[in-house]
Amino acid sequence: MREYLKFYIDGQWVDPVEMKTLDVENPATEEVVGRIAIGSAADVDKAVKAARKAFATWSQTSREERLEVLQRILAEYQKRFGDLATAVTEEMGAPASLAQRAQVPAGMGHLATAAQILKDFKFEEDRGATLIVKEPIGVCSFITPWNWPLNQIACKVAPAIATGCTMVLKPSEVAPFSGHIFAEIMHAAGVPAGVFNLVHGDGPGVGAALSSHPEVDMVSFTGSTRAGIEVAKAAAPTVKRVHQELGGKSPNIVLDDDAFSKSVARGVQHVMTNSGQSCNAPTRMLVPSKRMDEAAAVAKATAEQISVGDPNGNHNLGPVVSKVQWEKIQGLIQKGVDEGATLVVGGTGRPEGLEKGHYVKPTVFAGVTRDMTIAKEEIFGPVLSIMGYESVDQAIEIGNDTEYGLAGYVNGADLEQARKVASRIRAGQVSINGASDMTAPFGGYKMSGNGREWGDFAFHEFLETKAIMGYAPKAAE
């Protein structure tokens, strides 16, 4: 039974201003496995003031000093690798293999990438007699989700540290264990007091206070579009920078060629990873209408090979994170059936043999049309909608027919055609044939958010631009 009843503020573990607690459930067993303290606006104020005080000195540190701190954080993170993996599996149900292969390494990757970029990043640029300076924006508040907890914490914290910002983190109250261990890592790494602070809590109690606090210069939020809108509203009166990575309903355009079966199978496997709980999952697969039956057959065979069960066992999929999430997914699967989509595999209810835990059957619908709910709403579960197209132009048009624009996918043997299709997809990141890159900018168009994370693009989110004119004297005439 984990008990995390203190917050990390100004380099120390401190009691909340008022002790309130929240039980944390293991989604695989539906049993309470821990308790956290829940903060308030008063706790946020203490943390922000600590960050503000620390900013005066941390913002003036050298590149070399910040690089050394990042490298110490990375070393401590590696020491706690096993603890982090266990925590992620326990708090949000990721299979142990996925936690060890992807969830924990993702955080490590962002720390290592930030350190590498920091070595050569240009904070100053001469333009004639004017000096352009990139300076840290100030105190940042981070509100992170439960689905890829360490990925989302590290992709904010690492560039903030690298650029000289200070910060207050609120990890998801649904999956808070890994975030708490991350704070222990920061302490063990000797991050100066006040540079990094952690306050556990929920959206109304802590998230809203972090978004609206007048001494916070930037709020970075990852989560649903609905919640992101509330964060932006709360931030507006203080005109702080708002960075958001929000929802998605990403298209996966499968081209009509010899790689068709392989492309369909890859798309199914990608959607099901992490039990479908990824904002950039390729949940709308577009295939030539004439090959719909073939696509459905390949998708069915692929989905039937995916095992669901105890995340500590040898299974591909664990549970989804909570009963609320499970019920939402069940309702949307039923909507798909009610609105006339063809249920290829899966459906409502738990998988056979699983009597408890928030497990969802890997589900595939074929013959989905763009007016159906499952073609429009983000399901955030292991559910794929296969849609037909008559021409590549129509595939692109359907793919772009969404309020979201986080990611897009193109799969096919003809690389030249895949490139042309990718260039026309309205999304912040497009992957051809399963390619990935941790240094590529990540973020969305339209209602998928503002700004970019990952790599050198993330650094710019945490920097202000100053022009110092007359910095260099004019040459003598």
Short mmCIF file of C-alpha atoms in Angstrom, two decimals:
data_model
loop_
_atom_site.label_atom_id
_atom_site.label_comp_id
_atom_site.label_asym_id
_atom_site.label_seq_id
_atom_site.Cartn_x
_atom_site.Cartn_y
_atom_site.Cartn_z
CA MET A 1 0.00 0.00 0.00
CA ARG A 2 1.66 3.21 -1.15
CA GLU A 3 1.17 6.38 0.87
CA TYR A 4 2.33 9.63 -0.70
CA LEU A 5 1.04 12.22 1.76
CA LYS A 6 3.62 14.97 1.26
CA PHE A 7 4.37 17.44 -1.51
CA TYR A 8 7.79 18.41 -2.81
CA ILE A 9 8.21 22.17 -2.39
CA ASP A 10 11.40 24.24 -2.23
CA GLY A 11 13.64 21.17 -2.04
CA GLN A 12 11.76 19.53 0.86
CA TRP A 13 8.94 17.06 1.43
CA VAL A 14 6.23 19.06 3.19
CA ASP A 15 2.77 18.42 4.59
CA PRO A 16 -0.23 19.87 2.75
CA VAL A 17 -1.76 23.05 4.18
CA GLU A 18 -4.86 20.98 4.88
CA MET A 19 -4.72 17.17 4.84
CA LYS A 20 -7.16 15.63 2.38
CA THR A 21 -6.51 12.27 0.77
CA LEU A 22 -7.54 10.34 -2.31
CA ASP A 23 -7.45 6.58 -2.81
CA VAL A 24 -5.65 5.27 -5.88
CA GLU A 25 -7.00 2.15 -7.56
CA ASN A 26 -5.18 -0.57 -9.48
CA PRO A 27 -7.30 -0.87 -12.65
CA ALA A 28 -6.39 -4.55 -13.09
CA THR A 29 -7.73 -5.59 -9.70
CA GLU A 30 -10.11 -2.71 -8.87
CA GLU A 31 -8.47 -2.64 -5.44
CA VAL A 32 -7.12 0.41 -3.60
CA VAL A 33 -3.33 0.22 -3.73
CA GLY A 34 -2.36 3.64 -2.44
CA ARG A 35 -3.27 7.03 -1.05
CA ILE A 36 -2.12 10.50 -1.97
CA ALA A 37 -2.62 13.87 -0.35
CA ILE A 38 -4.77 16.22 -2.41
CA GLY A 39 -3.57 19.80 -2.59
CA SER A 40 -5.35 23.14 -2.72
CA ALA A 41 -4.77 26.65 -4.01
CA ALA A 42 -2.81 27.36 -0.82
CA ASP A 43 -0.34 24.54 -1.59
CA VAL A 44 -0.02 25.77 -5.16
CA ASP A 45 0.77 29.25 -3.90
CA LYS A 46 3.58 27.93 -1.71
CA ALA A 47 5.04 25.95 -4.60
CA VAL A 48 4.78 28.84 -7.08
CA LYS A 49 6.45 31.22 -4.62
CA ALA A 50 9.31 28.72 -4.18
CA ALA A 51 9.66 28.48 -7.96
CA ARG A 52 9.59 32.26 -8.32
CA LYS A 53 12.33 32.68 -5.70
CA ALA A 54 14.49 29.98 -7.36
CA PHE A 55 14.04 31.51 -10.82
CA ALA A 56 16.17 34.52 -9.88
CA THR A 57 19.29 32.35 -9.65
CA TRP A 58 18.43 29.33 -11.82
CA SER A 59 17.67 31.53 -14.83
CA GLN A 60 21.21 32.91 -14.62
CA THR A 61 23.01 29.57 -14.59
CA SER A 62 25.31 28.63 -17.43
CA ARG A 63 24.62 26.08 -20.13
CA GLU A 64 27.24 23.82 -18.50
CA GLU A 65 25.59 23.98 -15.08
CA ARG A 66 22.18 23.05 -16.48
CA LEU A 67 23.70 20.29 -18.57
CA GLU A 68 25.33 18.79 -15.49
CA VAL A 69 21.99 18.85 -13.65
CA LEU A 70 20.22 17.15 -16.57
CA GLN A 71 22.86 14.43 -16.66
CA ARG A 72 22.48 13.85 -12.91
CA ILE A 73 18.70 13.56 -13.32
CA LEU A 74 19.17 11.04 -16.11
CA ALA A 75 21.54 8.97 -13.96
CA GLU A 76 19.11 8.92 -11.03
CA TYR A 77 16.22 8.10 -13.39
CA GLN A 78 18.14 5.08 -14.66
CA LYS A 79 18.72 3.91 -11.08
CA ARG A 80 14.95 3.98 -10.45
CA PHE A 81 13.99 2.33 -13.75
CA GLY A 82 12.50 -0.77 -12.09
CA ASP A 83 10.58 1.25 -9.49
CA LEU A 84 9.12 3.45 -12.22
CA ALA A 85 8.06 0.49 -14.35
CA THR A 86 6.34 -1.19 -11.40
CA ALA A 87 4.57 2.04 -10.52
CA VAL A 88 3.26 2.61 -14.05
CA THR A 89 1.88 -0.94 -14.26
CA GLU A 90 0.22 -0.60 -10.87
CA GLU A 91 -1.29 2.85 -11.35
CA MET A 92 -2.57 2.72 -14.94
CA GLY A 93 -2.43 -0.92 -15.97
CA ALA A 94 0.26 -0.89 -18.66
CA PRO A 95 1.59 -4.42 -19.23
CA ALA A 96 4.95 -4.87 -17.50
CA SER A 97 6.60 -5.45 -20.88
CA LEU A 98 5.20 -2.16 -22.24
CA ALA A 99 6.22 -0.28 -19.08
CA GLN A 100 9.78 -1.58 -19.44
CA ARG A 101 9.98 -1.28 -23.24
CA ALA A 102 8.22 2.05 -23.81
CA GLN A 103 6.62 3.83 -20.87
CA VAL A 104 9.76 4.29 -18.73
CA PRO A 105 12.25 4.58 -21.63
CA ALA A 106 10.16 7.41 -23.11
CA GLY A 107 10.93 9.61 -20.12
CA MET A 108 14.59 8.65 -20.29
CA GLY A 109 14.62 9.52 -23.98
CA HIS A 110 13.36 13.06 -23.40
CA LEU A 111 15.97 13.70 -20.71
CA ALA A 112 18.79 12.42 -22.92
CA THR A 113 17.51 14.34 -25.96
CA ALA A 114 17.27 17.61 -24.01
CA ALA A 115 20.83 17.18 -22.74
CA GLN A 116 22.11 16.56 -26.25
CA ILE A 117 20.29 19.58 -27.72
CA LEU A 118 21.40 21.86 -24.89
CA LYS A 119 25.06 21.32 -25.81
CA ASP A 120 24.73 23.33 -29.04
CA PHE A 121 21.47 25.27 -28.70
CA LYS A 122 21.82 28.93 -29.73
CA PHE A 123 20.44 31.26 -27.07
CA GLU A 124 21.91 34.36 -28.79
CA GLU A 125 22.12 35.59 -32.36
CA ASP A 126 23.74 38.69 -33.83
CA ARG A 127 21.70 40.60 -36.42
CA GLY A 128 23.79 43.57 -37.37
CA ALA A 129 24.00 45.85 -34.33
CA THR A 130 21.10 44.04 -32.65
CA LEU A 131 21.47 41.04 -30.36
CA ILE A 132 18.55 38.58 -30.34
CA VAL A 133 18.43 36.78 -27.00
CA LYS A 134 16.37 33.74 -26.01
CA GLU A 135 15.63 33.91 -22.28
CA PRO A 136 13.75 31.49 -19.99
CA ILE A 137 10.07 32.41 -19.77
CA GLY A 138 9.91 32.03 -15.99
CA VAL A 139 7.79 29.90 -13.69
CA CYS A 140 5.95 27.09 -15.48
CA SER A 141 3.07 24.96 -14.30
CA PHE A 142 2.72 21.45 -15.70
CA ILE A 143 -0.53 19.48 -15.67
CA THR A 144 0.11 15.96 -16.97
CA PRO A 145 -2.11 12.95 -17.84
CA TRP A 146 -2.27 9.32 -16.81
CA ASN A 147 -1.89 7.52 -20.14
CA TRP A 148 1.86 8.00 -20.74
CA PRO A 149 2.72 9.54 -17.36
CA LEU A 150 6.53 9.62 -17.53
CA ASN A 151 6.64 10.57 -21.19
CA GLN A 152 4.49 13.63 -20.52
CA ILE A 153 6.29 14.66 -17.34
CA ALA A 154 9.76 14.36 -18.87
CA CYS A 155 8.92 16.04 -22.19
CA LYS A 156 7.97 19.15 -20.20
CA VAL A 157 10.46 19.05 -17.33
CA ALA A 158 13.56 18.29 -19.44
CA PRO A 159 13.38 21.32 -21.77
CA ALA A 160 12.28 23.54 -18.88
CA ILE A 161 15.39 22.57 -16.91
CA ALA A 162 17.56 22.98 -20.02
CA THR A 163 16.34 26.50 -20.74
CA GLY A 164 16.57 27.81 -17.17
CA CYS A 165 12.90 27.76 -16.14
CA THR A 166 11.49 26.72 -12.77
CA MET A 167 8.33 24.67 -12.40
CA VAL A 168 5.45 23.18 -10.45
CA LEU A 169 4.15 19.77 -11.54
CA LYS A 170 0.71 18.30 -10.96
CA PRO A 171 0.76 14.70 -12.16
CA SER A 172 -2.55 12.98 -12.79
CA GLU A 173 -4.32 12.07 -9.57
CA VAL A 174 -5.50 8.89 -11.31
CA ALA A 175 -1.91 7.68 -11.85
CA PRO A 176 0.26 9.66 -9.42
CA PHE A 177 2.82 7.09 -8.27
CA SER A 178 5.35 7.50 -11.08
CA GLY A 179 5.16 11.29 -10.78
CA HIS A 180 5.96 11.07 -7.08
CA ILE A 181 8.96 8.84 -7.77
CA PHE A 182 10.05 11.35 -10.42
CA ALA A 183 10.12 14.03 -7.70
CA GLU A 184 12.29 11.71 -5.58
CA ILE A 185 14.63 11.40 -8.58
CA MET A 186 14.86 15.20 -8.88
CA HIS A 187 15.71 15.45 -5.18
CA ALA A 188 18.34 12.69 -5.38
CA ALA A 189 19.88 14.42 -8.42
CA GLY A 190 20.45 17.57 -6.36
CA VAL A 191 18.23 19.84 -8.45
CA PRO A 192 18.45 23.20 -6.63
CA ALA A 193 15.64 23.93 -4.18
CA GLY A 194 12.58 25.50 -5.77
CA VAL A 195 13.54 24.72 -9.36
CA PHE A 196 11.24 21.68 -9.40
CA ASN A 197 8.15 21.39 -7.19
CA LEU A 198 5.33 18.82 -7.04
CA VAL A 199 1.79 19.19 -5.72
CA HIS A 200 -0.64 16.30 -6.04
CA GLY A 201 -4.28 17.09 -6.65
CA ASP A 202 -7.24 17.19 -8.97
CA GLY A 203 -8.22 19.62 -11.72
CA PRO A 204 -10.59 21.86 -9.76
CA GLY A 205 -8.37 22.07 -6.67
CA VAL A 206 -4.84 22.25 -8.08
CA GLY A 207 -5.07 22.39 -11.89
CA ALA A 208 -7.24 25.51 -11.87
CA ALA A 209 -4.94 27.24 -9.37
CA LEU A 210 -1.87 26.41 -11.47
CA SER A 211 -3.59 27.75 -14.59
CA SER A 212 -4.73 31.02 -13.05
CA HIS A 213 -1.89 31.87 -10.65
CA PRO A 214 -0.60 35.38 -11.45
CA GLU A 215 3.03 34.43 -10.76
CA VAL A 216 3.01 31.55 -13.25
CA ASP A 217 4.37 32.67 -16.63
CA MET A 218 3.39 29.58 -18.63
CA VAL A 219 1.01 26.68 -18.20
CA SER A 220 1.63 23.49 -20.17
CA PHE A 221 -1.27 21.04 -20.20
CA THR A 222 -1.70 17.60 -21.75
CA GLY A 223 -5.13 16.00 -21.69
CA SER A 224 -8.58 16.24 -23.20
CA THR A 225 -9.65 19.13 -25.39
CA ARG A 226 -12.52 19.82 -22.99
CA ALA A 227 -10.14 20.26 -20.05
CA GLY A 228 -7.66 22.19 -22.19
CA ILE A 229 -10.32 24.79 -22.95
CA GLU A 230 -10.88 25.26 -19.20
CA VAL A 231 -7.13 25.67 -18.64
CA ALA A 232 -6.98 28.36 -21.36
CA LYS A 233 -9.96 30.20 -19.86
CA ALA A 234 -8.36 30.17 -16.41
CA ALA A 235 -5.06 31.43 -17.83
CA ALA A 236 -6.54 34.22 -19.94
CA PRO A 237 -6.87 36.96 -17.28
CA THR A 238 -3.13 36.85 -16.53
CA VAL A 239 -2.16 36.62 -20.24
CA LYS A 240 0.31 33.82 -19.55
CA ARG A 241 1.58 31.55 -22.29
CA VAL A 242 -0.64 28.50 -22.74
CA HIS A 243 0.78 25.33 -24.25
CA GLN A 244 -1.62 22.45 -24.89
CA GLU A 245 -1.35 18.93 -26.28
CA LEU A 246 -4.94 17.74 -26.51
CA GLY A 247 -7.14 15.14 -28.17
CA GLY A 248 -6.91 13.40 -31.52
CA LYS A 249 -8.81 11.27 -34.02
CA SER A 250 -5.92 10.47 -36.29
CA PRO A 251 -6.39 9.12 -39.83
CA ASN A 252 -4.34 6.22 -41.15
CA ILE A 253 -4.48 6.17 -44.96
CA VAL A 254 -3.65 2.71 -46.29
CA LEU A 255 -2.67 2.84 -49.95
CA ASP A 256 -3.90 0.36 -52.56
CA ASP A 257 -0.75 -1.65 -53.23
CA ASP A 258 1.17 -4.83 -52.46
CA ALA A 259 1.89 -3.78 -48.86
CA PHE A 260 -1.85 -3.64 -48.06
CA SER A 261 -2.09 -6.59 -45.64
CA LYS A 262 1.07 -5.60 -43.80
CA SER A 263 -0.14 -1.99 -43.57
CA VAL A 264 -3.53 -3.00 -42.14
CA ALA A 265 -1.94 -5.30 -39.56
CA ARG A 266 0.50 -2.59 -38.48
CA GLY A 267 -2.36 -0.13 -38.06
CA VAL A 268 -4.35 -2.52 -35.86
CA GLN A 269 -1.37 -3.24 -33.63
CA HIS A 270 -0.63 0.48 -33.27
CA VAL A 271 -4.19 1.34 -32.20
CA MET A 272 -4.25 -1.44 -29.60
CA THR A 273 -0.93 -0.50 -27.95
CA ASN A 274 -1.40 0.87 -24.41
CA SER A 275 -5.03 -0.34 -24.61
CA GLY A 276 -5.73 2.39 -27.16
CA GLN A 277 -4.97 5.10 -24.60
CA SER A 278 -2.81 7.32 -26.80
CA CYS A 279 -3.94 10.70 -28.09
CA ASN A 280 -2.12 10.12 -31.40
CA ALA A 281 -3.44 6.59 -32.02
CA PRO A 282 -4.39 5.91 -35.68
CA THR A 283 -8.02 5.21 -34.83
CA ARG A 284 -9.53 5.92 -38.27
CA MET A 285 -8.15 3.52 -40.87
CA LEU A 286 -8.98 4.53 -44.45
CA VAL A 287 -8.82 1.74 -47.03
CA PRO A 288 -9.97 1.46 -50.67
CA SER A 289 -13.70 0.62 -50.56
CA LYS A 290 -13.15 -2.31 -52.91
CA ARG A 291 -10.76 -3.87 -50.36
CA MET A 292 -12.95 -3.31 -47.27
CA ASP A 293 -13.65 -7.04 -46.81
CA GLU A 294 -9.95 -7.85 -47.16
CA ALA A 295 -9.03 -5.17 -44.63
CA ALA A 296 -11.66 -6.45 -42.19
CA ALA A 297 -10.32 -10.01 -42.49
CA VAL A 298 -6.72 -8.94 -41.84
CA ALA A 299 -7.81 -6.69 -38.94
CA LYS A 300 -9.83 -9.51 -37.40
CA ALA A 301 -6.96 -11.97 -37.61
CA THR A 302 -4.56 -9.41 -36.13
CA ALA A 303 -6.88 -8.40 -33.28
CA GLU A 304 -7.56 -12.04 -32.38
CA GLN A 305 -3.84 -12.55 -31.77
CA ILE A 306 -3.82 -9.82 -29.10
CA SER A 307 -4.06 -11.24 -25.60
CA VAL A 308 -5.72 -9.26 -22.82
CA GLY A 309 -5.18 -9.86 -19.13
CA ASP A 310 -3.11 -9.34 -15.99
CA PRO A 311 -0.51 -6.67 -16.86
CA ASN A 312 2.05 -8.58 -14.80
CA GLY A 313 1.48 -11.65 -16.98
CA ASN A 314 2.44 -12.33 -20.57
CA HIS A 315 -0.27 -10.21 -22.23
CA ASN A 316 -0.27 -7.52 -24.92
CA LEU A 317 -3.05 -5.45 -23.35
CA GLY A 318 -3.81 -4.60 -19.77
CA PRO A 319 -6.93 -2.81 -18.51
CA VAL A 320 -7.95 0.74 -19.30
CA VAL A 321 -7.26 3.15 -16.49
CA SER A 322 -10.58 3.43 -14.64
CA LYS A 323 -14.23 2.43 -14.40
CA VAL A 324 -15.22 5.85 -15.79
CA GLN A 325 -13.02 5.27 -18.82
CA TRP A 326 -14.29 1.68 -19.24
CA GLU A 327 -17.92 2.78 -19.19
CA LYS A 328 -17.26 5.57 -21.70
CA ILE A 329 -15.61 3.11 -24.10
CA GLN A 330 -18.44 0.59 -23.68
CA GLY A 331 -20.98 3.29 -24.53
CA LEU A 332 -19.11 4.26 -27.69
CA ILE A 333 -18.74 0.64 -28.83
CA GLN A 334 -22.49 0.24 -28.41
CA LYS A 335 -23.01 3.44 -30.41
CA GLY A 336 -21.01 1.92 -33.24
CA VAL A 337 -23.30 -1.10 -33.27
CA ASP A 338 -26.46 1.00 -32.97
CA GLU A 339 -25.43 3.34 -35.80
CA GLY A 340 -24.87 0.48 -38.21
CA ALA A 341 -21.12 -0.12 -38.33
CA THR A 342 -20.06 -3.74 -38.93
CA LEU A 343 -18.60 -5.24 -35.76
CA VAL A 344 -15.68 -7.32 -37.03
CA VAL A 345 -14.26 -8.43 -33.69
CA GLY A 346 -14.62 -7.51 -30.02
CA GLY A 347 -17.64 -5.63 -28.74
CA THR A 348 -19.03 -4.70 -25.36
CA GLY A 349 -18.26 -6.38 -22.06
CA ARG A 350 -15.06 -7.78 -20.62
CA PRO A 351 -13.00 -10.32 -22.54
CA GLU A 352 -13.88 -13.92 -21.76
CA GLY A 353 -12.48 -15.23 -18.50
CA LEU A 354 -11.90 -11.84 -16.89
CA GLU A 355 -14.40 -11.20 -14.11
CA LYS A 356 -12.85 -8.06 -12.62
CA GLY A 357 -10.59 -5.27 -13.82
CA HIS A 358 -11.30 -2.59 -16.41
CA TYR A 359 -10.53 -4.78 -19.41
CA VAL A 360 -11.85 -3.99 -22.89
CA LYS A 361 -12.05 -6.38 -25.83
CA PRO A 362 -9.85 -5.36 -28.78
CA THR A 363 -12.58 -4.07 -31.09
CA VAL A 364 -12.66 -3.42 -34.82
CA PHE A 365 -15.52 -1.90 -36.83
CA ALA A 366 -15.67 -1.97 -40.63
CA GLY A 367 -17.89 -0.02 -43.01
CA VAL A 368 -17.72 3.04 -40.78
CA THR A 369 -19.04 6.26 -42.33
CA ARG A 370 -17.94 9.76 -41.39
CA ASP A 371 -21.31 10.68 -39.83
CA MET A 372 -21.02 7.91 -37.19
CA THR A 373 -20.06 8.80 -33.62
CA ILE A 374 -17.13 6.35 -33.65
CA ALA A 375 -15.69 8.20 -36.67
CA LYS A 376 -15.80 11.56 -34.88
CA GLU A 377 -15.32 11.14 -31.13
CA GLU A 378 -12.05 10.25 -29.44
CA ILE A 379 -12.72 6.87 -27.82
CA PHE A 380 -9.40 6.43 -25.99
CA GLY A 381 -9.67 2.67 -25.94
CA PRO A 382 -8.66 -0.33 -28.11
CA VAL A 383 -11.24 0.45 -30.80
CA LEU A 384 -10.52 0.85 -34.52
CA SER A 385 -12.89 2.27 -37.15
CA ILE A 386 -12.21 1.18 -40.76
CA MET A 387 -13.58 3.59 -43.37
CA GLY A 388 -13.68 3.24 -47.16
CA TYR A 389 -12.48 5.62 -49.87
CA GLU A 390 -12.94 5.71 -53.67
CA SER A 391 -9.81 7.72 -54.51
CA VAL A 392 -6.70 8.97 -52.75
CA ASP A 393 -8.09 12.52 -52.95
CA GLN A 394 -11.20 11.38 -51.13
CA ALA A 395 -9.09 9.55 -48.52
CA ILE A 396 -7.25 12.78 -47.76
CA GLU A 397 -10.51 14.73 -47.63
CA ILE A 398 -12.05 12.22 -45.18
CA GLY A 399 -8.83 12.12 -43.18
CA ASN A 400 -8.90 15.89 -42.74
CA ASP A 401 -12.63 15.91 -41.91
CA THR A 402 -12.13 16.17 -38.15
CA GLU A 403 -11.92 18.89 -35.53
CA TYR A 404 -8.58 17.40 -34.48
CA GLY A 405 -5.14 17.53 -36.09
CA LEU A 406 -2.63 15.86 -33.79
CA ALA A 407 -1.27 13.08 -35.98
CA GLY A 408 -1.70 11.30 -39.30
CA TYR A 409 -0.39 8.09 -40.81
CA VAL A 410 0.26 6.87 -44.34
CA ASN A 411 1.11 3.27 -45.12
CA GLY A 412 2.05 1.81 -48.48
CA ALA A 413 4.79 0.45 -50.74
CA ASP A 414 5.00 3.53 -52.99
CA LEU A 415 7.10 5.96 -50.95
CA GLU A 416 6.68 8.79 -53.45
CA GLN A 417 2.88 8.56 -53.26
CA ALA A 418 3.02 8.22 -49.46
CA ARG A 419 5.04 11.44 -49.28
CA LYS A 420 2.49 13.30 -51.41
CA VAL A 421 -0.38 12.08 -49.22
CA ALA A 422 1.52 12.96 -46.01
CA SER A 423 2.07 16.52 -47.25
CA ARG A 424 -1.69 17.04 -47.55
CA ILE A 425 -2.73 15.73 -44.13
CA ARG A 426 -3.58 18.60 -41.76
CA ALA A 427 -1.82 17.41 -38.62
CA GLY A 428 1.21 18.29 -36.55
CA GLN A 429 2.96 14.98 -37.04
CA VAL A 430 2.59 12.48 -39.90
CA SER A 431 4.25 9.06 -39.90
CA ILE A 432 5.02 7.12 -43.08
CA ASN A 433 5.14 3.32 -42.69
CA GLY A 434 5.46 3.36 -38.92
CA ALA A 435 8.41 5.77 -38.67
CA SER A 436 9.03 7.54 -35.36
CA ASP A 437 11.51 10.16 -34.13
CA MET A 438 11.87 11.44 -30.54
CA THR A 439 13.46 14.67 -31.76
CA ALA A 440 10.60 15.52 -34.16
CA PRO A 441 8.18 18.24 -33.00
CA PHE A 442 4.99 16.83 -31.44
CA GLY A 443 1.75 18.81 -31.17
CA GLY A 444 -1.45 19.53 -33.00
CA TYR A 445 -3.39 21.63 -35.45
CA LYS A 446 -6.97 22.78 -34.79
CA MET A 447 -8.50 21.48 -31.53
CA SER A 448 -5.52 19.23 -30.83
CA GLY A 449 -3.66 22.07 -29.19
CA ASN A 450 -1.09 24.86 -29.41
CA GLY A 451 2.69 24.70 -29.50
CA ARG A 452 5.09 21.79 -29.86
CA GLU A 453 6.92 19.38 -27.58
CA TRP A 454 9.98 17.13 -28.10
CA GLY A 455 13.42 17.99 -29.37
CA ASP A 456 14.64 21.52 -30.06
CA PHE A 457 11.10 22.72 -30.82
CA ALA A 458 10.25 22.16 -27.16
CA PHE A 459 13.03 24.53 -26.08
CA HIS A 460 11.38 27.43 -27.93
CA GLU A 461 8.14 26.93 -25.96
CA PHE A 462 10.03 27.79 -22.76
CA LEU A 463 11.84 30.84 -24.08
CA GLU A 464 11.02 34.53 -24.50
CA THR A 465 12.65 36.51 -27.30
CA LYS A 466 14.40 39.77 -26.51
CA ALA A 467 15.96 42.18 -29.00
CA ILE A 468 18.80 44.36 -27.65
CA MET A 469 19.34 47.11 -30.22
CA GLY A 470 22.62 48.97 -30.39
CA TYR A 471 24.34 46.03 -28.71
CA ALA A 472 27.21 46.28 -31.18
CA PRO A 473 28.52 49.81 -31.86
CA LYS A 474 28.13 51.10 -35.38
CA ALA A 475 31.23 50.87 -37.48
CA ALA A 476 33.12 54.16 -37.81
CA GLU A 477 32.27 56.05 -41.00
#
